[in-house]
CSV table of C-alpha atoms in Angstrom, one decimal:
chain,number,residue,atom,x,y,z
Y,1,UNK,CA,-96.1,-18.0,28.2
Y,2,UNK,CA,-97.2,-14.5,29.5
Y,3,UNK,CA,-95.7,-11.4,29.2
Y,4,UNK,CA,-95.0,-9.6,32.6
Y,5,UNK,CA,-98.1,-6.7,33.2
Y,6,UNK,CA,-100.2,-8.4,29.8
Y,7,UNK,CA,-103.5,-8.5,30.9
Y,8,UNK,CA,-105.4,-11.7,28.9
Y,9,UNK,CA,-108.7,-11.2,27.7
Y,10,UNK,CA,-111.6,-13.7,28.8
Y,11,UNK,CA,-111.4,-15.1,24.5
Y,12,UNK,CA,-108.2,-16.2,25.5
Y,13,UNK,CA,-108.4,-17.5,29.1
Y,14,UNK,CA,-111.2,-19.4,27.7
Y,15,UNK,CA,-109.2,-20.9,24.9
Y,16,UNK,CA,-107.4,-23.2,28.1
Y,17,UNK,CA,-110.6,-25.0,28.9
Y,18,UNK,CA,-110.3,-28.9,28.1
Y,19,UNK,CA,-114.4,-28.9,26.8
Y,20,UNK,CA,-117.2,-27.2,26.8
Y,21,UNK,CA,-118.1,-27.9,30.2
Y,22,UNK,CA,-115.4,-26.7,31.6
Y,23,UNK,CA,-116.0,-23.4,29.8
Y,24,UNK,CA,-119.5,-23.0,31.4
Y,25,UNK,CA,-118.3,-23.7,34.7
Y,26,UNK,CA,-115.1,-21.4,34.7
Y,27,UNK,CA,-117.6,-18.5,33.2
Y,28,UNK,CA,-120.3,-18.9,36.0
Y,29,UNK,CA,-116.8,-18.6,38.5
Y,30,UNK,CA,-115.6,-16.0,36.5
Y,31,UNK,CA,-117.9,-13.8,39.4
Y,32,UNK,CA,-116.7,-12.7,43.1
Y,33,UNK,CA,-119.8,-14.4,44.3
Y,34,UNK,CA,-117.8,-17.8,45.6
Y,35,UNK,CA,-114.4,-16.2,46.1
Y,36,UNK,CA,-112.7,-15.3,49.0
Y,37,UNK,CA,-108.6,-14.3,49.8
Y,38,UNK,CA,-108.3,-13.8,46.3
Y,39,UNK,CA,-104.8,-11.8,45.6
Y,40,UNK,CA,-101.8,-12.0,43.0
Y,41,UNK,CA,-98.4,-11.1,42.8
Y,42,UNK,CA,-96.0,-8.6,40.6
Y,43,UNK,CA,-94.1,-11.8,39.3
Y,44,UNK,CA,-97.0,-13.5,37.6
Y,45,UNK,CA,-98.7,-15.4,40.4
Y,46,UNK,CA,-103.0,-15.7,40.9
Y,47,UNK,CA,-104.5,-17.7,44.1
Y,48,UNK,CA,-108.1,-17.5,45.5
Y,49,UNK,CA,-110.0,-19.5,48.1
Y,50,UNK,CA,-113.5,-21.0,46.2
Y,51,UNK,CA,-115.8,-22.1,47.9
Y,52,UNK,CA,-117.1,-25.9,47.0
Y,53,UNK,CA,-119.3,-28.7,48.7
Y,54,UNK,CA,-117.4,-29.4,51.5
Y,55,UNK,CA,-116.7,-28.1,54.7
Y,56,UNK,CA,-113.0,-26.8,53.7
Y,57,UNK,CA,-112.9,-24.1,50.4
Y,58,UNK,CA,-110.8,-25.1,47.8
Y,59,UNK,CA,-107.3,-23.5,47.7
Y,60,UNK,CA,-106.4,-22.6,43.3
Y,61,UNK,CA,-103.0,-21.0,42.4
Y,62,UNK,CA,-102.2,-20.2,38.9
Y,63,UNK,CA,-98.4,-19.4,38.3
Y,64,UNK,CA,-99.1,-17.1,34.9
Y,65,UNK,CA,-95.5,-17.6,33.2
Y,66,UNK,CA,-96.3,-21.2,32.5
Y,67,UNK,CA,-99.1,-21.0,32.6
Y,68,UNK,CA,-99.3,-23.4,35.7
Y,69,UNK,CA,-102.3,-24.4,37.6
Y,70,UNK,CA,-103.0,-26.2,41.5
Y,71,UNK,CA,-106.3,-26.8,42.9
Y,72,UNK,CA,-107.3,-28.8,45.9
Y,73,UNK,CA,-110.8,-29.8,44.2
Y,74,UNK,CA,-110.7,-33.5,43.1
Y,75,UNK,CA,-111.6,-32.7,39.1
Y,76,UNK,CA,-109.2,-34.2,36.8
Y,77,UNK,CA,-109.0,-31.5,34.3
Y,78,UNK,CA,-106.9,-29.4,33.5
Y,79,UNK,CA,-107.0,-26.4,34.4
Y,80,UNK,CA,-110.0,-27.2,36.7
Y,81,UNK,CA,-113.0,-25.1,36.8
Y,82,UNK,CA,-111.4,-23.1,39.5
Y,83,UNK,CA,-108.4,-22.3,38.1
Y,84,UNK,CA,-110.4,-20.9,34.5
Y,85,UNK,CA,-113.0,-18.3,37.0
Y,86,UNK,CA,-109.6,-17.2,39.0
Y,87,UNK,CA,-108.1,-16.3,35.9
Y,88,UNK,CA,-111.4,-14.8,34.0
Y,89,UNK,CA,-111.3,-12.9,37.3
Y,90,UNK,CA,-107.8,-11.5,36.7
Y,91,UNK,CA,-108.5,-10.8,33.2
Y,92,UNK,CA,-111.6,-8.3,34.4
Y,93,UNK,CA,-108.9,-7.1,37.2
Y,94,UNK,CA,-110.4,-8.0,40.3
Y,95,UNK,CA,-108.3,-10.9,40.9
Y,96,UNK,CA,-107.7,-8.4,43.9
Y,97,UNK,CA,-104.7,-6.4,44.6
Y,98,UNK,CA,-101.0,-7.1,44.5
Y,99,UNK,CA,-99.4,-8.8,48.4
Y,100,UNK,CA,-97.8,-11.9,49.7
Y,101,UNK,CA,-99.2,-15.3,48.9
Y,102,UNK,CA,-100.4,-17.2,51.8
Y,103,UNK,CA,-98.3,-20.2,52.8
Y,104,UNK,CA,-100.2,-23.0,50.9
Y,105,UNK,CA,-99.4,-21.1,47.1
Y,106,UNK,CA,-96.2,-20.0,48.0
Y,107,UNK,CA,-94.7,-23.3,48.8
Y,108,UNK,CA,-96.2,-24.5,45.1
Y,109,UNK,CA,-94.8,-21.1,43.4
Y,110,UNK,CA,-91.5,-21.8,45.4
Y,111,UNK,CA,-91.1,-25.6,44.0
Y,112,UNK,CA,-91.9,-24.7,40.8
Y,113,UNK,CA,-89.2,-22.0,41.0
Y,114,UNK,CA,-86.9,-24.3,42.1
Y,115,UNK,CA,-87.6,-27.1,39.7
Y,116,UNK,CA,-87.1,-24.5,37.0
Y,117,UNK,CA,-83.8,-23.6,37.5
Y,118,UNK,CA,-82.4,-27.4,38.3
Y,119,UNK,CA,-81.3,-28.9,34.7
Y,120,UNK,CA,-82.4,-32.2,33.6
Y,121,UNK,CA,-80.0,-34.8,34.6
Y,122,UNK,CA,-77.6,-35.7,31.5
Y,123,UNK,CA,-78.6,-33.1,29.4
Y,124,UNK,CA,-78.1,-29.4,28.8
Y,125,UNK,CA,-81.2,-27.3,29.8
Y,126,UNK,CA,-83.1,-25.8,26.2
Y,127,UNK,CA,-83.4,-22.5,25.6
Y,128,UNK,CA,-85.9,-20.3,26.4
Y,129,UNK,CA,-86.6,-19.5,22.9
Y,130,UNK,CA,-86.5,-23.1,21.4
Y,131,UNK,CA,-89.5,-23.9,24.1
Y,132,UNK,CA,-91.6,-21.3,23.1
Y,133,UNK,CA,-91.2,-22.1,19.6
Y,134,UNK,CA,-91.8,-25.5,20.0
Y,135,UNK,CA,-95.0,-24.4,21.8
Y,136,UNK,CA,-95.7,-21.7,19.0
Y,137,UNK,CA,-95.2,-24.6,16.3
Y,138,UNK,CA,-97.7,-27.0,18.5
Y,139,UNK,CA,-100.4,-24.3,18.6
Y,140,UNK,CA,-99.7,-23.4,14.8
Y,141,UNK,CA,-100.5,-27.4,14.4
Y,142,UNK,CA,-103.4,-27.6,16.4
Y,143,UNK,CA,-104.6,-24.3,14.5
Y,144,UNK,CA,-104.3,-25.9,11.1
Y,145,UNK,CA,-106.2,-28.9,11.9
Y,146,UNK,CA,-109.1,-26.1,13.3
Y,147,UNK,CA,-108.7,-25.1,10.0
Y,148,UNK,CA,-109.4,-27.9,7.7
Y,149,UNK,CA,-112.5,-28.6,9.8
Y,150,UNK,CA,-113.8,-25.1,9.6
Y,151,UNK,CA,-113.2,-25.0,5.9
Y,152,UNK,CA,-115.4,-28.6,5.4
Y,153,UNK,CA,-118.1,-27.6,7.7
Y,154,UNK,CA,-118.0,-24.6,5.3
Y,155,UNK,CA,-118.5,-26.9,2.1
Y,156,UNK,CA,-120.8,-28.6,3.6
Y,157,UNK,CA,-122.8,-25.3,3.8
Y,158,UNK,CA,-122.6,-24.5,0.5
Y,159,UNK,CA,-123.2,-27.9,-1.1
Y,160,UNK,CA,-125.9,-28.3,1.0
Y,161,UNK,CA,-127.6,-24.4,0.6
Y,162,UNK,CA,-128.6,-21.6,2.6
Y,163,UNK,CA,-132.2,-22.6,2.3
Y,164,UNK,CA,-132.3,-24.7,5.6
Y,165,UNK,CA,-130.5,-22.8,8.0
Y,166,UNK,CA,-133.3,-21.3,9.6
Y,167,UNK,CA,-134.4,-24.7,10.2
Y,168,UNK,CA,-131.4,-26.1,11.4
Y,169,UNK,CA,-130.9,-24.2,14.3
Y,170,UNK,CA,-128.1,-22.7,16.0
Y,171,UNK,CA,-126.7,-25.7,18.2
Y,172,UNK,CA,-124.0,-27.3,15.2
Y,173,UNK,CA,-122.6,-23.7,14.5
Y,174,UNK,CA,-121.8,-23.5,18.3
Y,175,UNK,CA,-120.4,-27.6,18.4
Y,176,UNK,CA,-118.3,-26.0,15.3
Y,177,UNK,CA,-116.8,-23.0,17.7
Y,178,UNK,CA,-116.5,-25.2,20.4
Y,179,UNK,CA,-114.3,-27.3,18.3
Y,180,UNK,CA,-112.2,-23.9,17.2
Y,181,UNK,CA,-111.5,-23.1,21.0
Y,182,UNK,CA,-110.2,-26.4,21.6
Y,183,UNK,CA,-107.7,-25.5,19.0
Y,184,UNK,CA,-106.8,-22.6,20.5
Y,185,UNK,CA,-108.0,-20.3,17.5
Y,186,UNK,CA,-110.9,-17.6,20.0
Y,187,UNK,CA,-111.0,-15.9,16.5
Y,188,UNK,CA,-112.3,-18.0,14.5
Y,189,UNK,CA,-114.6,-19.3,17.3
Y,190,UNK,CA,-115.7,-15.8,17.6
Y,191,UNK,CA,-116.6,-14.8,14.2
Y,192,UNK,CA,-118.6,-18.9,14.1
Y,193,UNK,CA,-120.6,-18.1,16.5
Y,194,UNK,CA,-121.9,-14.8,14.6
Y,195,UNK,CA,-122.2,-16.9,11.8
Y,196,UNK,CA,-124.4,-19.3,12.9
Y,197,UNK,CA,-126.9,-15.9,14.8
Y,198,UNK,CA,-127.2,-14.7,10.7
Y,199,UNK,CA,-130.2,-16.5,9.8
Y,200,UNK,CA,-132.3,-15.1,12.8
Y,201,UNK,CA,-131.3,-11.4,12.0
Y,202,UNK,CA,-134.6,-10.5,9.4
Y,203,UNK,CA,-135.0,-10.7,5.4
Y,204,UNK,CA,-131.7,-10.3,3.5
Y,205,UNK,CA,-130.5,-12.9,5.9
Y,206,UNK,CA,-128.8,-15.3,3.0
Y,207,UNK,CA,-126.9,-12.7,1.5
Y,208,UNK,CA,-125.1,-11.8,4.9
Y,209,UNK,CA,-124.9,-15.3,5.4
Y,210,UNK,CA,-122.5,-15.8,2.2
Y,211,UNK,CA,-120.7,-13.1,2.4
Y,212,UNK,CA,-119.6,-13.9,6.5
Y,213,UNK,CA,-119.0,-17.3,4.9
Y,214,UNK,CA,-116.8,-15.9,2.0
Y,215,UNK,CA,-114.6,-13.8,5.1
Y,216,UNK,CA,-114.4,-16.6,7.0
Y,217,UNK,CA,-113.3,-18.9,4.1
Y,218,UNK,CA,-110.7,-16.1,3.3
Y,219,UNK,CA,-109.4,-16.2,6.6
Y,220,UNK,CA,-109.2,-19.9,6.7
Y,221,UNK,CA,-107.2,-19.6,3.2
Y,222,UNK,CA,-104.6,-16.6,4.8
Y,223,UNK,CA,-103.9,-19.3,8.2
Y,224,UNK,CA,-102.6,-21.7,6.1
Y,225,UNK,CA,-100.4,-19.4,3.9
Y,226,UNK,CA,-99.2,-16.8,6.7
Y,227,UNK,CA,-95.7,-17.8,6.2
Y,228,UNK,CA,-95.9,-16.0,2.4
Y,229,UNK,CA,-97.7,-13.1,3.1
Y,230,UNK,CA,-96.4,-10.2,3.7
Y,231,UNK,CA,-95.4,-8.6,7.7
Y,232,UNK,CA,-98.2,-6.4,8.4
Y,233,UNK,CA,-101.0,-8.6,7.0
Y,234,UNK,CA,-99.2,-11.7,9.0
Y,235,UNK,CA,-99.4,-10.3,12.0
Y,236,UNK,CA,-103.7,-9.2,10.9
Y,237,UNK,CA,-104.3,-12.5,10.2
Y,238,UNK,CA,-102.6,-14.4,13.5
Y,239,UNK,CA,-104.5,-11.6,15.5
Y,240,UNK,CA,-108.0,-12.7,13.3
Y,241,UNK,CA,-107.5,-15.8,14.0
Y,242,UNK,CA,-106.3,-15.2,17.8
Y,243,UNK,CA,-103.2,-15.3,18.5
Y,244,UNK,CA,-101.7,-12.6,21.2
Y,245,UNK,CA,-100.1,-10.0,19.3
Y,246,UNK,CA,-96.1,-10.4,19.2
Y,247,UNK,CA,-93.5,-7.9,20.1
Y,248,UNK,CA,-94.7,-4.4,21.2
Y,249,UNK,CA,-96.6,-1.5,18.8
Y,250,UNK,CA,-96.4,2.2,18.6
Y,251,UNK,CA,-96.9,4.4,21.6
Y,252,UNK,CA,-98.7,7.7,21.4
Y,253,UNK,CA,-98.7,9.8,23.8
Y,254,UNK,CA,-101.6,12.9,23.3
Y,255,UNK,CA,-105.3,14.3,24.4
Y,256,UNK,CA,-107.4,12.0,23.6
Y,257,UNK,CA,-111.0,12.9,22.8
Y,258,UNK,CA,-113.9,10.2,23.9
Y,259,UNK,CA,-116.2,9.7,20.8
Y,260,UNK,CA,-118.2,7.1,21.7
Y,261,UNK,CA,-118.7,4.2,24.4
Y,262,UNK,CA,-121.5,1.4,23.4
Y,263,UNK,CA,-121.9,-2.5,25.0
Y,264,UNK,CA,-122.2,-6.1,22.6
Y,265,UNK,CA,-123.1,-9.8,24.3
Y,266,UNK,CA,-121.5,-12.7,22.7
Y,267,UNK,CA,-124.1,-15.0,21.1
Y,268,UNK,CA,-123.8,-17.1,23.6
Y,269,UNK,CA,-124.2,-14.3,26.4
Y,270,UNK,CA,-121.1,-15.3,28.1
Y,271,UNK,CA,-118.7,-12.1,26.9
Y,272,UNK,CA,-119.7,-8.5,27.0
Y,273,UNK,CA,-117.4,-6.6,24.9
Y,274,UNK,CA,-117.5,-2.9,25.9
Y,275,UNK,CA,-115.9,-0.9,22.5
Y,276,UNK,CA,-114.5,3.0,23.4
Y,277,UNK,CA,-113.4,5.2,19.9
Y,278,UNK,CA,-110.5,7.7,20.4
Y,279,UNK,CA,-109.6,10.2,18.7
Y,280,UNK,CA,-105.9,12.1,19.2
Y,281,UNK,CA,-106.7,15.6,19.0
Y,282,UNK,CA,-103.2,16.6,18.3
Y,283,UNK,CA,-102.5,13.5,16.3
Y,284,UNK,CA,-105.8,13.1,14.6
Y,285,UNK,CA,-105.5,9.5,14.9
Y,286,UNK,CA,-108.1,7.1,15.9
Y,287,UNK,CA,-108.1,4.3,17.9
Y,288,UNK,CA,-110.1,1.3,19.5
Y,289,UNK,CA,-110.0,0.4,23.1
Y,290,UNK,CA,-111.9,-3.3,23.9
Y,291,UNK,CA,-112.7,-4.1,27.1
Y,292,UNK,CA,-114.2,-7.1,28.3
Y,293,UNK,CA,-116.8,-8.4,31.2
Y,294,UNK,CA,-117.2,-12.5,32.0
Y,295,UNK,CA,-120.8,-12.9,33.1
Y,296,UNK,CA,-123.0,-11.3,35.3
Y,297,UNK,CA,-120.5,-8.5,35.3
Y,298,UNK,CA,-119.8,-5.3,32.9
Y,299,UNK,CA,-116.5,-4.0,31.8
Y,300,UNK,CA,-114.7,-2.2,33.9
Y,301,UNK,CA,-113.8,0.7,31.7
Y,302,UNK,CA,-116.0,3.4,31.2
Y,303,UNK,CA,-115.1,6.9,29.5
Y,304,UNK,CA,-118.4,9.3,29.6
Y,305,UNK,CA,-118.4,9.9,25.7
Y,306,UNK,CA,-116.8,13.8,25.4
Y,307,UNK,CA,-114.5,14.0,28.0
Y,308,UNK,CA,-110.4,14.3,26.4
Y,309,UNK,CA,-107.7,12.7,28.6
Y,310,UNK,CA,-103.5,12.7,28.4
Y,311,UNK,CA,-102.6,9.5,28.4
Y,312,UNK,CA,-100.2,7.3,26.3
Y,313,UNK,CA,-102.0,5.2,24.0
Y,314,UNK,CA,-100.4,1.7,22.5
Y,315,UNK,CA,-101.3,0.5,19.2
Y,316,UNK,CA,-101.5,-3.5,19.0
Y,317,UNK,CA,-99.8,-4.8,15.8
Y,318,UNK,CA,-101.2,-5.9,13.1
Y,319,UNK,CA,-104.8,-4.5,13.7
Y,320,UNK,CA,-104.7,-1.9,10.8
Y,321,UNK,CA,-103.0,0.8,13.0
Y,322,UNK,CA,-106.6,0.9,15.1
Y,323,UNK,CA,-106.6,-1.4,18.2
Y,324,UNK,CA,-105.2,-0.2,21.1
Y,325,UNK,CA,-104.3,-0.4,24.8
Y,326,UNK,CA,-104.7,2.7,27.2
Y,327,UNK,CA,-101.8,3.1,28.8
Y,328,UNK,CA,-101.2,5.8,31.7
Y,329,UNK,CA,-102.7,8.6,32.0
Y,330,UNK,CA,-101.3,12.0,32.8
Y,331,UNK,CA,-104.1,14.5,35.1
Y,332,UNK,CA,-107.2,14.1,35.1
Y,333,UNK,CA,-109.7,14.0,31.9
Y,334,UNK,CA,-111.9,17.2,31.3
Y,335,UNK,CA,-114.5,18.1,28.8
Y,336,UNK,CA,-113.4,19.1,25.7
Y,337,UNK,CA,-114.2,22.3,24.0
Y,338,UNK,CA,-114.5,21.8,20.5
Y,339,UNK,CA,-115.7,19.6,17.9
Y,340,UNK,CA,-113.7,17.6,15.6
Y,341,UNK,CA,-113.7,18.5,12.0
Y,342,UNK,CA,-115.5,16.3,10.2
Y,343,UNK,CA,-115.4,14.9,6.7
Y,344,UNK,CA,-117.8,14.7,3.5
Y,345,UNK,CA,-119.1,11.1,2.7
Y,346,UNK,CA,-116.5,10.3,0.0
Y,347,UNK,CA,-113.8,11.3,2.0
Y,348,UNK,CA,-115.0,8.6,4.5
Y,349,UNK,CA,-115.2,5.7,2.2
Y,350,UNK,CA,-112.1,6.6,0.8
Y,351,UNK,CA,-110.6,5.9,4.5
Y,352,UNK,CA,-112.6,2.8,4.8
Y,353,UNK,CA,-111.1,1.3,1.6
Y,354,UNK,CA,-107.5,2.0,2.9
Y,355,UNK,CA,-108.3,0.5,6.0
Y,356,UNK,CA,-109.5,-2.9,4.2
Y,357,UNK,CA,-106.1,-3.3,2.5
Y,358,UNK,CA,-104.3,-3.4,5.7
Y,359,UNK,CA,-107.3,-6.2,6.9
Y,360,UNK,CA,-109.7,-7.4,4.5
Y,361,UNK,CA,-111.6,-8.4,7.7
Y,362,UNK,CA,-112.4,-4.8,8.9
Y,363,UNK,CA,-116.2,-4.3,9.8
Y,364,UNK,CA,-115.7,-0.7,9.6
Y,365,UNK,CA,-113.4,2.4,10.3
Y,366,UNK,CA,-114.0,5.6,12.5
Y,367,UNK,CA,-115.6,8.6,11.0
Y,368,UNK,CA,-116.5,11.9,12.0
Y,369,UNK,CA,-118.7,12.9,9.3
Y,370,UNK,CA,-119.7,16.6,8.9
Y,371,UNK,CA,-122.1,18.8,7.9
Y,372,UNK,CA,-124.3,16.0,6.9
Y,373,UNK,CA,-128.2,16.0,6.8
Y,374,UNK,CA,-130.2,13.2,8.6
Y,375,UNK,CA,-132.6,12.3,5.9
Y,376,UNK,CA,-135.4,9.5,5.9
Y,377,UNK,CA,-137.0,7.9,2.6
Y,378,UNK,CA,-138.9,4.7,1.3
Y,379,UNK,CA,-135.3,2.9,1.3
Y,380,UNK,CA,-134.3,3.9,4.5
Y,381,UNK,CA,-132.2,6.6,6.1
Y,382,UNK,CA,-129.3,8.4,4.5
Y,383,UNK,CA,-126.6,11.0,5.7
Y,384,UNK,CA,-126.5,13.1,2.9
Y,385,UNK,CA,-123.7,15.6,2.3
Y,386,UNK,CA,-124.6,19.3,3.1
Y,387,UNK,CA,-123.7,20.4,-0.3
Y,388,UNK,CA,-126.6,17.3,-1.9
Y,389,UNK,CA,-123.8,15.7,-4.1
Y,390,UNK,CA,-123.5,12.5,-2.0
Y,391,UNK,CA,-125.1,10.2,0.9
Y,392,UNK,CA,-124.0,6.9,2.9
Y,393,UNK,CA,-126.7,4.8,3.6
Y,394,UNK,CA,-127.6,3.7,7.6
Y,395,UNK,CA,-128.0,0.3,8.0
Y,396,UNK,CA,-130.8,-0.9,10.4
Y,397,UNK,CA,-129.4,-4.3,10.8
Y,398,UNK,CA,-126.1,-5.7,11.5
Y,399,UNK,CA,-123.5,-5.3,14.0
Y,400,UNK,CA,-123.5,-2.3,15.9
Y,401,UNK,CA,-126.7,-0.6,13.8
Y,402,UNK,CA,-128.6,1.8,15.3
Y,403,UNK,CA,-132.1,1.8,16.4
Y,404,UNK,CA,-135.2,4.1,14.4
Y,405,UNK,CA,-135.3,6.1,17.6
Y,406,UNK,CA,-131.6,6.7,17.5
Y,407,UNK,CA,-132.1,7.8,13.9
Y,408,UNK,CA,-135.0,9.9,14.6
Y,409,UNK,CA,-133.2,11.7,17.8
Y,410,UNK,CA,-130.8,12.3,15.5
Y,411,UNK,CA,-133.1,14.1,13.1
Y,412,UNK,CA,-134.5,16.1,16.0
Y,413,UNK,CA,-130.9,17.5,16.9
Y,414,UNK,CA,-130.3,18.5,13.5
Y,415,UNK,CA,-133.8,20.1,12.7
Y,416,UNK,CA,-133.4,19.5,9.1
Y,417,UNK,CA,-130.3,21.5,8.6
Y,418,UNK,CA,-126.2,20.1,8.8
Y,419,UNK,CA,-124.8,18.4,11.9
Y,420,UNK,CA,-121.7,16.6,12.9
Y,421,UNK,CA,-122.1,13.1,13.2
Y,422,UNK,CA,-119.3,10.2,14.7
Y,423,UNK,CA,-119.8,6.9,13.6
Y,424,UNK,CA,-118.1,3.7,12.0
Y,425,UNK,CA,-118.3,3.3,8.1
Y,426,UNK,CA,-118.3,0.1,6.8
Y,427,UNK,CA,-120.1,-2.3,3.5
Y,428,UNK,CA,-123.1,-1.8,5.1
Y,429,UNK,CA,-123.1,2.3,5.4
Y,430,UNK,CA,-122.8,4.4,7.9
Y,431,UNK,CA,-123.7,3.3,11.5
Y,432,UNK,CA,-124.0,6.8,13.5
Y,433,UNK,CA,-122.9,6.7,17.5
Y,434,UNK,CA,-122.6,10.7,18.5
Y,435,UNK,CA,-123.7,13.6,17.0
Y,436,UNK,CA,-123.1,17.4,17.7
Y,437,UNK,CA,-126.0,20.1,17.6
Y,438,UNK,CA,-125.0,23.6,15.5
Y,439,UNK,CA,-123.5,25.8,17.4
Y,440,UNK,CA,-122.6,23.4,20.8
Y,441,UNK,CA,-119.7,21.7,21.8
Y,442,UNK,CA,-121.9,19.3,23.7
Y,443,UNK,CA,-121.7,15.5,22.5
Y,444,UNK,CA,-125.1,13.7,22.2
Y,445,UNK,CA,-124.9,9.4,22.0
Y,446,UNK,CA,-127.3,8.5,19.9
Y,447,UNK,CA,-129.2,5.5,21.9
């Protein structure tokens, strides 16, 4: 069931497809191209007109508090095709705006209504709550099973080495996350899929290889002890794994200043994941806002890095205190005038390692470093302290590293002496995204 006003994401509305197919077909949908009289309803209603290979378009409505789904088109799964690209649609927000359903999905909305509040004959209606536990506990099952498989296909790895996969090819890593999705676990789909890209990403390939196969295996391990661990690194684990968040986090309300803004594609090309940094300037706290694009279409946020906006900012559970959903806004957003203080290179691997005890799982953690020196060698570059005593390497390959002409832009703005640098610091080093020239307020996103 749905929360009233939760927006999915397209990991999740993808998670409902019966196969594979089906998940192809409802991304290619996931576009306005076919559409027409698409609309939706305050109460948690979707319906669209799709246009198919007959004469007449096919009528979808999707009741979201079920969820529920009708389709004229003569597939027999469920949900159809149609009923997947209507609700990728409404997770990228144009599902088109709020208004009256047309006749045809109000009389289905309206029976379902009815039947809902009619009690089964000879028997007391169930709770609310005992049906969605009953559902939580099916889910948790069909997780588990995910599980077990993941964590033979990962034996089989081992036992059989690293020394093939090059070889072997991408296809069984993406059977393996197709079989996670029909499980309902998007995480661990998510983080298969980058698995099985590792052995195309350069030398040092095996290494990163093992150690993604050591997270994975740890995460794996966590699933099937949740119930022991302890609240907050509970509710990191279901969120790794998936699962919607539960219950409600933190709300902060304060000016927050954009540090960065910067695209990924699934490896399977189907997901863009747009990734905005945060930064309270009253609070000092970070955060990370995800937005998400089906295909053939870009996320509909977009912050020009520098600008500081009022708005009230909600943290998601269980995400180490760092993802977050952008609430409302109060006025409009304006440049700001100053640059955020930054901090030497222990200091931000100090911040990382806290971060990792809330979730082991953590990639990296927001980091205005400052006054650092941009400084190339025979092992790479480094951002070395201003003072000489330390440096963070900057990775060249991996998630979210930057490219030599970032690095060397970089070097430019800094002319050899201190700068101001944002970035994310992680195991790897320190992945720079904006920097700030002496003596300007200006931010410069490092391509």
């Amino acid at each position: 069931m749905t929360e009233q006003g939760v927006r999915w994401t397209a990991e999740q509305v993808l998670a409902l497809a019966p196969d594979d197919a089906s998940r192809k077909a409802g991304g290619r949908l996931g576009g306005a191209g076919p559409w027409s009289e698409i609309g939706g309803s305050a109460s948690g209603s979707l319906w669209g007109l799709c246009k198919g290979s007959g004469s007449k378009p096919y009528r979808t409505v999707v009741d979201l508090t079920g969820p529920a789904y009708k389709c004229s088109c003569p597939s027999r799964k469920f949900p159809c095709k149609h009923a997947l690209g209507l609700l990728l649609l409404w997770s990228s927000d144009g599902a088109g705006e709020p208004g009256e359903a047309p006749d045809w999905a109000a009389d289905w909305l309206a029976e379902r209504a009815a039947r809902a509040a009619r009690p089964p004959a000879g028997a007391d209606r169930p709770a609310d709550g005992e049906g969605a536990r009953r559902r939580a506990a099916k889910r948790a099952a069909r997780i588990g099973a995910g599980v077990t498989e993941l964590e033979r296909r990962l034996g089989d790895l081992l036992r059989g080495g690293l020394a093939g996969q090059e070889q072997a090819g991408y296809a069984v890593w993406e059977e393996t996350a197709a079989r996670m999705v029909d499980a309902q676990a998007p995480g661990l789909a998510s983080r298969v899929r980058e698995l099985g890209t590792i052995p195309s990403c350069g030398p040092g390939w095996p290494a990163r290889m093992l150690e993604e196969a050591a997270l994975l295996h740890l995460l794996d391990r966590a699933w099937l002890g949740v119930e022991g661990l302890p609240e907050g690194l509970a509710a990191t684990v279901r969120s790794r794994v998936g699962l919607p968040a539960s219950g409600e986090g933190e709300a902060v309300r304060d000016h927050w200043l954009v540090l960065a803004q910067y695209d990924s594609v699934s490896p399977d090309g189907r997901l863009t994941t747009r990734r905005t940094w945060l930064r309270g300037t009253g609070s000092g706290r970070p955060a990370m806002v995800l937005d998400f694009g089906p295909p053939g279409r870009p996320p509909g946020l977009a912050l020009p890095v520098g600008l500081a906006l009022e708005a009230e900012v909600r943290f998601r559970p269980g995400t180490a205190g760092l993802r977050a959903d952008l609430g409302e806004r109060f006025g409009a957003a304006a440049p700001c005038a100053e640059v955020p203080a930054g901090v030497g290179t222990g200091a931000a691997l100090e911040a990382y390692g806290a971060a990792l005890r809330e979730d082991p799982w953590l990639e990296s953690w927001p980091v205005v470093l400052g006054p650092v020196v941009p400084v190339p060698g025979e092992l790479g570059w480094q951002l070395a302290d201003a003072d000489g005593a330390y440096a963070l390497p900057v990775p060249l390959t991996g998630p979210g590293s930057r490219s030599r002409g970032g690095l060397w832009q970089l070097a430019a703005l800094s002319g050899g002496g201190p700068v101001t640098v944002f970035g994310e610091c992680g195991h790897r080093g320190f992945t720079p995204l904006t920097a700030w020239q002496p003596g300007s307020t200006e931010p410069v996103p490092l391509g």
